[in-house]
Structures are given as structure tokens and as C-alpha cells.
Coordinates of C-alpha atoms in Angstrom, one line a residue:
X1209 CA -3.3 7.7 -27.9
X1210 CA -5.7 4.5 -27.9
X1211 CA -7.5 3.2 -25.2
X1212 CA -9.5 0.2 -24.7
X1213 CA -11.0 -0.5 -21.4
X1214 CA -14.3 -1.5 -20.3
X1215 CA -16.2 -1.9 -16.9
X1216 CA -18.6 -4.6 -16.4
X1217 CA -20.7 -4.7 -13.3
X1218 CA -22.8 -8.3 -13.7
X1219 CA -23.9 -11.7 -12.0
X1220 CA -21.4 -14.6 -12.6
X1221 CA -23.5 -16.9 -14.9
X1222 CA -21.3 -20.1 -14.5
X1223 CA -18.8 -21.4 -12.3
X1224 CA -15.0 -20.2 -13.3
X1225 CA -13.3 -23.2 -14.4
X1226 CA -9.1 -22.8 -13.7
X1227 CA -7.1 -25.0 -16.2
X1228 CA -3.5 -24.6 -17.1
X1229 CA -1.9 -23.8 -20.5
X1230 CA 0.8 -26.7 -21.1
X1231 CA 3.6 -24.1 -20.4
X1232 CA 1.9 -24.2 -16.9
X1233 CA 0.5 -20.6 -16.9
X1234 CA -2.9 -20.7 -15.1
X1235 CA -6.3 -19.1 -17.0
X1236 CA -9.6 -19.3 -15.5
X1237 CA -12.9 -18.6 -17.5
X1238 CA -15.8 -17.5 -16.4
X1239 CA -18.9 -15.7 -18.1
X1240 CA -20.9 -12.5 -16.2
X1241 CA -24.4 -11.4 -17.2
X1242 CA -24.7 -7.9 -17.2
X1243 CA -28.8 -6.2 -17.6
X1244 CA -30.5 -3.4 -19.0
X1245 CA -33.5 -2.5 -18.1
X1246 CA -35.7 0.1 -19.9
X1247 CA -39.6 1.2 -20.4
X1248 CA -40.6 1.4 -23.8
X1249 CA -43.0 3.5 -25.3
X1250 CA -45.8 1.6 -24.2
X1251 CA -44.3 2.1 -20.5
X1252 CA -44.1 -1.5 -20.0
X1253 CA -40.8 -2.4 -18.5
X1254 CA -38.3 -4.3 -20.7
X1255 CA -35.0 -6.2 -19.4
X1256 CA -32.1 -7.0 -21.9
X1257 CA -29.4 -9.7 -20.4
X1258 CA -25.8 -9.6 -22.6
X1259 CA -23.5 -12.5 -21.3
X1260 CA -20.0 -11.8 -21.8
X1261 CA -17.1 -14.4 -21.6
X1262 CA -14.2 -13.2 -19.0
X1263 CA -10.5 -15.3 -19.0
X1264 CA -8.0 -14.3 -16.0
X1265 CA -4.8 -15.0 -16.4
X1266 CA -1.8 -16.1 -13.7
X1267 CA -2.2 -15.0 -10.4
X1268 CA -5.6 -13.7 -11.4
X1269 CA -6.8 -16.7 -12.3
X1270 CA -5.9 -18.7 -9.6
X1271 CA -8.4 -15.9 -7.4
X1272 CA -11.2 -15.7 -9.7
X1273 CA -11.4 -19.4 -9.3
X1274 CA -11.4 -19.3 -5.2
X1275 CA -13.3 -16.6 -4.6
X1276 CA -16.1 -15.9 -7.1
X1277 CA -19.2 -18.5 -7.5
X1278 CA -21.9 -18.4 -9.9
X1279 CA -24.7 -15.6 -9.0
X1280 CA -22.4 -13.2 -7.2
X1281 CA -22.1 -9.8 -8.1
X1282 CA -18.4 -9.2 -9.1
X1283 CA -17.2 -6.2 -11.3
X1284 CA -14.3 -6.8 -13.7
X1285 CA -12.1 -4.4 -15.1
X1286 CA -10.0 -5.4 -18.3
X1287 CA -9.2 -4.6 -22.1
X1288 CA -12.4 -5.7 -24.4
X1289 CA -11.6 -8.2 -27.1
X1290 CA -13.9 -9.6 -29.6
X1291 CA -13.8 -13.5 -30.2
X1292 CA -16.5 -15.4 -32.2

């Protein structure tokens, strides 16, 4: 059995920008910061940001777009796929 999910939990960095695909299928992008924050040894407190890009497809998209606005909190839910 495989599984590939991940959990983000982040601050929408940009706008989601809706397009559609020329077979009309809607996609929205948008990109969420997620943090991690940690003392190091010295005890000073260190933050890490990792930006991560998000696309939402059909009817998905079309609500990402309406409803989500960059610097909300949002959590997203989906199968993890790395692009360069």
C-alpha cells in the first residue's frame, strides 16, 4: 500500500489567480507559507519560513479563488508532488 498525503497549516502568501486550461477546466494557484520556529543552542529563538506552491483544480479552484485572500490562515489537504 502507498500513500502520499500531506497537511499544510500556513498563511496564503499571494493572491490565488484562477485561469482556465483551453479544454475549459478551471485551476487556481496559490502559494501558503508555512513556519518553524525553534531555539537553538544558544536559546535564541530562530524562525524558518518554507513557501509551498498549491494548484486546485475544477470546482476547487473556482472556491480557492473566492474565498481565500493573501495572509489568511487556510489549511490544505492534498497529495505532495515535487516540481522544479
Amino acid at each position: 500500500m502507498n500513500l502520499n498525503k500531506v497537511i499544510l497549516i500556513g498563511n496564503i502568501a499571494a493572491e490565488p489567480e484562477l485561469r482556465s486550461t483551453s479544454t475549459g477546466k478551471n485551476v487556481c494557484n496559490f502559494r501558503i507559507a508555512t513556519n518553524r520556529i525553534w531555539k537553538d543552542a544558544a536559546g535564541q529563538q530562530q524562525k524558518e519560513t518554507e513557501f509551498h506552491t498549491i494548484v486546485a483544480w475544477g470546482k476547487l479552484a473556482e472556491i480557492a479563488s473566492k474565498y481565500l485572500a493573501k495572509g489568511a490562515l487556510a489549511m490544505v489537504e492534498g497529495r505532495l508532488r515535487t516540481r522544479s
